[in-house]
Amino acid sequence: MTLSTRRQAKRAARREARRALPLWRRLLPTWRVTFGTLTLLLLLAAGGFAVLYVIVPVPDPNAHAVAQNNIYLYADGSTEIARTGAVNRTDVTIDQIPLPTQQAVVSAEDRTFYQNRGIDLKGMLRAGWNTLLGKGMQGGSTITQQYVKNYYLTQDRTIERKGRELLIALKVDQQRDKREILAGYLNSSYFGRGAYGIQSAAHAYYGVDVSGLTPAQGAYLASLLQAPSLYDVKTATPANREKAVARWNYTLDGMVQLGFLTPADRAATTFPDPIDPQPATGLAGQAGYLVGVADDYLVSSGTLDAATLKAGGWRITTTFDKPRQDAFVKAVQDRLTGELDPRTRPATDTDVRVAGASVEPATGRVVAVYGGPDYAKQPYNDALRQDNQIGSTFKPIDLAAGLLAQHTLDGVPITTESRYDGSSERPVTGGPTPYAPPNEDDVDYGSITLRYAMVKSVNSVYAQEGVDAGLARVRETAVKLGIPDSVRGMDPANTSMTLGTATPSALDLAGVYATLADHGQARTPWSVVKLERVNPGGAIDVPKMPEHDPTEALDRETADSVTDVLRDVVSPRGTGAAALDLNRPAAGKTGTTDSNLSAWFAGYTPELATTVGLFRENPKTHAKEPLAGTAGLTRINGGTFPTRIWTAYMAAALDGAPTQDFDLRTGHGTPAATPWPTAPAGTTPSATTPTTAPAAGGEPAHADPAPGTPPGHEPGTPTATGRPAPGPVTPSPQAPRPTTEPEQPSPTPRPSQVQPTRPTAPPSATGGPASRPAAPPTP
């Protein structure tokens, strides 16, 4: 039998054997067919890759090398706010960049840079797997790939762009030296503060040429590459500052791992605080603050990433209304700046700062903000900072939570007319930490309703009511209304949370009160209407803007019941009486924090919700300083300058608009069936005794909202003497203020005592420079 015959016989035998197999088995390909198919596919893939590698060239640098401006417009779509975005970049050679800085960048961004061939398949697979596991979008790009994307391509997130990036990265790695690639990456990367390239970043963050960077400074700049705007510790929120420092530590630990840094030098390295941000050209006056709010919204909402935004070319139509913005500035100048005399009172009338924001309740549009007097002189946006406690402007949240709970933990109903013991320094019962907050001027109010306690901002009542509602429910209500869950001072483990240790920004707080004004419908405040960019080829980018559908934070009856109570605050007997000059239906709440470190008024009409905060800050250390003595006044309350500024602004902002009344559907005003038990004067109304007695004069002596430490007391309006018999308080209409009626009837003040001075809080880095929440407040 010949060789050919034997082969034919074997093939025939295999065919016969296959015919004998079950049908399902015959349908499966043989190993020979499978192997051949896979080999063919691999050959085709390799051939296709080879063809693409040849035909895809390394392109010329992209148009980003040509500076473009971002144009910011007011809501009318034509009036210009500012032009920004000119690329701030000065290229340097790799020899000008200190070796430790180069090594820090490799440690932070691509630890296989010196070994890989331009791409890292293992890193890409790991990033993809982590993304599938729900650990967030993960990046597996090498430094070479990021350089290619920045210098040759675009920031578009498409499969086609990613494929070109991989091919070009391979070519660039073959054609360029690693040092040349690293220099190109460092010259083209965005570091925040409008700085492109390592040289501009060195000037922006440390005021030195790149050659003068220390290893610690170089490691911080390397850490910024992951999230440049969020990781700027001078403007970051407390949470983002912690992330930035963690990223810096990750970078240094990687340098040790790669052999670039010894463990001893690592241990001796301390975090290098950068200098304060310097104002950008063309952002003087209010422009820089408005641009900051718009940029913050675009990045935080995910509409654009920071690098794409700063690349320039965008035409950005904001929600800001120029007449209202001008009115806010004028109100601050007329009602506060004109009253200050720094020459005569340099110790108290300097460094006084205002934070303000105004939001449309029905839409969530930010129509005006006040971030400071002039961005060129003060490049910190006080409207966005999250390091000032809001004091008693938090009490409406306590009330809302109580109305939602419907009854105390003991089953006693909670309504707006529920009666509580308003004795000053009454120990709170049932709280997680001992707490006995004093009232304003240590006044005893006796048995009063929750409504009256809001009108007079009685601390002892709302400290207890918040505990009765449940501190976890209070926190949940605050977050639903619009206070970010990441701000400090919102820990249900501290009883003092009830009196406003939280530190939301003025814009955050305006969003909370806008939710109350819109019957419990919450919208995150937003500040950009339209975004478009014309590309060099003529195509127009129009990114999809976020939706602004509301969520129900409170049911309407609850929200409207809170509004009904807050209308009484803006009445002749309330702490917000100065707002009666608006001559429109209004609701609001004053707030003054411990040691008079800040004062607030947050209020609204049916059309507009606005917050105004006042504080002092040392310009060098950024420590908070008391407001006492400002403009010659012994104490600055939420009912003074903040309310006056609010009233002047709102009068101008609503000038010419028809007066609207509140359309309220209340359902929580029925007096409680069982009144809250009160104790006779001079007795202890609770079995719980605080472990730390309040300081003399009713103001607690403490520096931080630690467990068991009480916030301060609400500075309100002047106290009248005498105490009428306690009883239910009937809501008063919004009528002209009688000139003969005392501002504070009924309470009985205790004998005054000397109050100790609390220490000033240390500096911190939220929203510009700032500090940890200084001692818990109230009002």
PDB file of C-alpha atoms in Angstrom, residues 6-120:
ATOM      1  CA  ARG A   6      -2.574   4.869   3.517  1.00  0.00           C
ATOM      2  CA  ARG A   7      -3.455   8.526   3.987  1.00  0.00           C
ATOM      3  CA  GLN A   8      -6.714   8.105   2.137  1.00  0.00           C
ATOM      4  CA  ALA A   9      -7.536   5.107   4.296  1.00  0.00           C
ATOM      5  CA  LYS A  10      -6.861   7.061   7.490  1.00  0.00           C
ATOM      6  CA  ARG A  11      -9.058   9.935   6.370  1.00  0.00           C
ATOM      7  CA  ALA A  12     -11.835   7.492   5.476  1.00  0.00           C
ATOM      8  CA  ALA A  13     -11.526   5.847   8.887  1.00  0.00           C
ATOM      9  CA  ARG A  14     -11.744   9.227  10.613  1.00  0.00           C
ATOM     10  CA  ARG A  15     -14.852  10.092   8.589  1.00  0.00           C
ATOM     11  CA  GLU A  16     -16.479   6.799   9.522  1.00  0.00           C
ATOM     12  CA  ALA A  17     -15.596   7.311  13.183  1.00  0.00           C
ATOM     13  CA  ARG A  18     -17.073  10.825  13.125  1.00  0.00           C
ATOM     14  CA  ARG A  19     -20.293   9.534  11.508  1.00  0.00           C
ATOM     15  CA  ALA A  20     -20.640   7.150  14.410  1.00  0.00           C
ATOM     16  CA  LEU A  21     -20.606  10.002  16.941  1.00  0.00           C
ATOM     17  CA  PRO A  22     -23.843  11.554  18.271  1.00  0.00           C
ATOM     18  CA  LEU A  23     -25.234  14.500  16.305  1.00  0.00           C
ATOM     19  CA  TRP A  24     -24.294  17.127  18.932  1.00  0.00           C
ATOM     20  CA  ARG A  25     -20.715  15.928  18.894  1.00  0.00           C
ATOM     21  CA  ARG A  26     -20.503  15.969  15.102  1.00  0.00           C
ATOM     22  CA  LEU A  27     -21.629  19.622  15.134  1.00  0.00           C
ATOM     23  CA  LEU A  28     -18.569  20.632  17.173  1.00  0.00           C
ATOM     24  CA  PRO A  29     -15.441  21.415  15.141  1.00  0.00           C
ATOM     25  CA  THR A  30     -12.470  19.126  15.445  1.00  0.00           C
ATOM     26  CA  TRP A  31      -9.298  20.275  17.141  1.00  0.00           C
ATOM     27  CA  ARG A  32      -7.659  20.577  13.759  1.00  0.00           C
ATOM     28  CA  VAL A  33     -10.390  22.928  12.539  1.00  0.00           C
ATOM     29  CA  THR A  34     -10.293  24.918  15.790  1.00  0.00           C
ATOM     30  CA  PHE A  35      -6.540  25.249  15.749  1.00  0.00           C
ATOM     31  CA  GLY A  36      -6.536  26.257  12.115  1.00  0.00           C
ATOM     32  CA  THR A  37      -9.240  28.863  12.649  1.00  0.00           C
ATOM     33  CA  LEU A  38      -7.473  30.420  15.634  1.00  0.00           C
ATOM     34  CA  THR A  39      -4.178  30.464  13.768  1.00  0.00           C
ATOM     35  CA  LEU A  40      -5.835  32.190  10.829  1.00  0.00           C
ATOM     36  CA  LEU A  41      -7.440  34.791  13.093  1.00  0.00           C
ATOM     37  CA  LEU A  42      -4.165  35.501  14.828  1.00  0.00           C
ATOM     38  CA  LEU A  43      -2.417  35.880  11.492  1.00  0.00           C
ATOM     39  CA  LEU A  44      -5.146  38.214  10.273  1.00  0.00           C
ATOM     40  CA  ALA A  45      -4.995  40.255  13.497  1.00  0.00           C
ATOM     41  CA  ALA A  46      -1.215  40.494  13.320  1.00  0.00           C
ATOM     42  CA  GLY A  47      -1.393  41.449   9.688  1.00  0.00           C
ATOM     43  CA  GLY A  48      -4.074  44.043  10.347  1.00  0.00           C
ATOM     44  CA  PHE A  49      -2.090  45.488  13.227  1.00  0.00           C
ATOM     45  CA  ALA A  50       1.009  45.634  11.030  1.00  0.00           C
ATOM     46  CA  VAL A  51      -0.913  47.437   8.297  1.00  0.00           C
ATOM     47  CA  LEU A  52      -2.405  49.918  10.777  1.00  0.00           C
ATOM     48  CA  TYR A  53       0.985  50.470  12.374  1.00  0.00           C
ATOM     49  CA  VAL A  54       2.365  51.401   8.958  1.00  0.00           C
ATOM     50  CA  ILE A  55      -0.507  53.586   7.722  1.00  0.00           C
ATOM     51  CA  VAL A  56      -1.247  55.460  11.001  1.00  0.00           C
ATOM     52  CA  PRO A  57       1.374  58.213  11.188  1.00  0.00           C
ATOM     53  CA  VAL A  58       2.551  60.175  14.176  1.00  0.00           C
ATOM     54  CA  PRO A  59       0.537  63.378  13.578  1.00  0.00           C
ATOM     55  CA  ASP A  60       1.511  66.981  14.061  1.00  0.00           C
ATOM     56  CA  PRO A  61       0.857  68.480  17.505  1.00  0.00           C
ATOM     57  CA  ASN A  62      -2.830  69.213  18.048  1.00  0.00           C
ATOM     58  CA  ALA A  63      -4.486  72.613  18.090  1.00  0.00           C
ATOM     59  CA  HIS A  64      -4.205  72.751  21.876  1.00  0.00           C
ATOM     60  CA  ALA A  65      -0.748  74.191  21.328  1.00  0.00           C
ATOM     61  CA  VAL A  66      -2.551  77.318  20.090  1.00  0.00           C
ATOM     62  CA  ALA A  67      -4.010  79.273  22.989  1.00  0.00           C
ATOM     63  CA  GLN A  68      -7.787  79.739  23.063  1.00  0.00           C
ATOM     64  CA  ASN A  69     -10.070  81.628  25.388  1.00  0.00           C
ATOM     65  CA  ASN A  70     -13.099  80.483  27.316  1.00  0.00           C
ATOM     66  CA  ILE A  71     -15.828  83.109  27.081  1.00  0.00           C
ATOM     67  CA  TYR A  72     -18.244  83.356  30.014  1.00  0.00           C
ATOM     68  CA  LEU A  73     -21.573  85.111  29.502  1.00  0.00           C
ATOM     69  CA  TYR A  74     -24.373  86.258  31.777  1.00  0.00           C
ATOM     70  CA  ALA A  75     -27.771  84.593  31.467  1.00  0.00           C
ATOM     71  CA  ASP A  76     -28.826  86.993  28.700  1.00  0.00           C
ATOM     72  CA  GLY A  77     -26.357  85.183  26.420  1.00  0.00           C
ATOM     73  CA  SER A  78     -24.638  88.354  25.223  1.00  0.00           C
ATOM     74  CA  THR A  79     -23.188  90.289  28.173  1.00  0.00           C
ATOM     75  CA  GLU A  80     -19.661  89.071  28.796  1.00  0.00           C
ATOM     76  CA  ILE A  81     -18.438  88.201  32.287  1.00  0.00           C
ATOM     77  CA  ALA A  82     -14.839  87.273  31.470  1.00  0.00           C
ATOM     78  CA  ARG A  83     -12.466  85.627  29.016  1.00  0.00           C
ATOM     79  CA  THR A  84     -10.133  82.972  30.306  1.00  0.00           C
ATOM     80  CA  GLY A  85      -8.324  79.931  29.029  1.00  0.00           C
ATOM     81  CA  ALA A  86      -5.209  81.278  27.327  1.00  0.00           C
ATOM     82  CA  VAL A  87      -2.763  78.434  27.770  1.00  0.00           C
ATOM     83  CA  ASN A  88      -0.298  79.295  30.499  1.00  0.00           C
ATOM     84  CA  ARG A  89       2.711  77.191  29.580  1.00  0.00           C
ATOM     85  CA  THR A  90       6.496  77.543  29.238  1.00  0.00           C
ATOM     86  CA  ASP A  91       8.335  74.474  27.912  1.00  0.00           C
ATOM     87  CA  VAL A  92      11.512  73.324  29.632  1.00  0.00           C
ATOM     88  CA  THR A  93      14.088  70.652  28.846  1.00  0.00           C
ATOM     89  CA  ILE A  94      14.298  67.446  30.829  1.00  0.00           C
ATOM     90  CA  ASP A  95      17.619  68.598  32.298  1.00  0.00           C
ATOM     91  CA  GLN A  96      15.886  71.607  33.874  1.00  0.00           C
ATOM     92  CA  ILE A  97      13.497  69.336  35.755  1.00  0.00           C
ATOM     93  CA  PRO A  98      15.021  67.979  38.995  1.00  0.00           C
ATOM     94  CA  LEU A  99      15.521  64.218  38.918  1.00  0.00           C
ATOM     95  CA  PRO A 100      13.392  63.661  42.084  1.00  0.00           C
ATOM     96  CA  THR A 101      10.494  65.450  40.375  1.00  0.00           C
ATOM     97  CA  GLN A 102      10.869  63.224  37.315  1.00  0.00           C
ATOM     98  CA  GLN A 103      10.927  60.178  39.535  1.00  0.00           C
ATOM     99  CA  ALA A 104       7.885  61.358  41.491  1.00  0.00           C
ATOM    100  CA  VAL A 105       5.892  61.652  38.255  1.00  0.00           C
ATOM    101  CA  VAL A 106       6.881  58.119  37.242  1.00  0.00           C
ATOM    102  CA  SER A 107       5.898  56.867  40.701  1.00  0.00           C
ATOM    103  CA  ALA A 108       2.520  58.614  40.608  1.00  0.00           C
ATOM    104  CA  GLU A 109       1.521  57.946  36.999  1.00  0.00           C
ATOM    105  CA  ASP A 110       3.340  54.933  35.496  1.00  0.00           C
ATOM    106  CA  ARG A 111       5.687  52.812  37.599  1.00  0.00           C
ATOM    107  CA  THR A 112       6.640  50.665  34.597  1.00  0.00           C
ATOM    108  CA  PHE A 113       7.513  53.674  32.424  1.00  0.00           C
ATOM    109  CA  TYR A 114      11.182  52.853  32.043  1.00  0.00           C
ATOM    110  CA  GLN A 115      10.437  49.196  31.203  1.00  0.00           C
ATOM    111  CA  ASN A 116       7.285  49.256  29.047  1.00  0.00           C
ATOM    112  CA  ARG A 117       7.183  49.790  25.267  1.00  0.00           C
ATOM    113  CA  GLY A 118       4.725  52.639  25.316  1.00  0.00           C
ATOM    114  CA  ILE A 119       1.727  50.593  26.424  1.00  0.00           C
ATOM    115  CA  ASP A 120       1.123  48.342  29.414  1.00  0.00           C
TER     116      ASP A 120
END
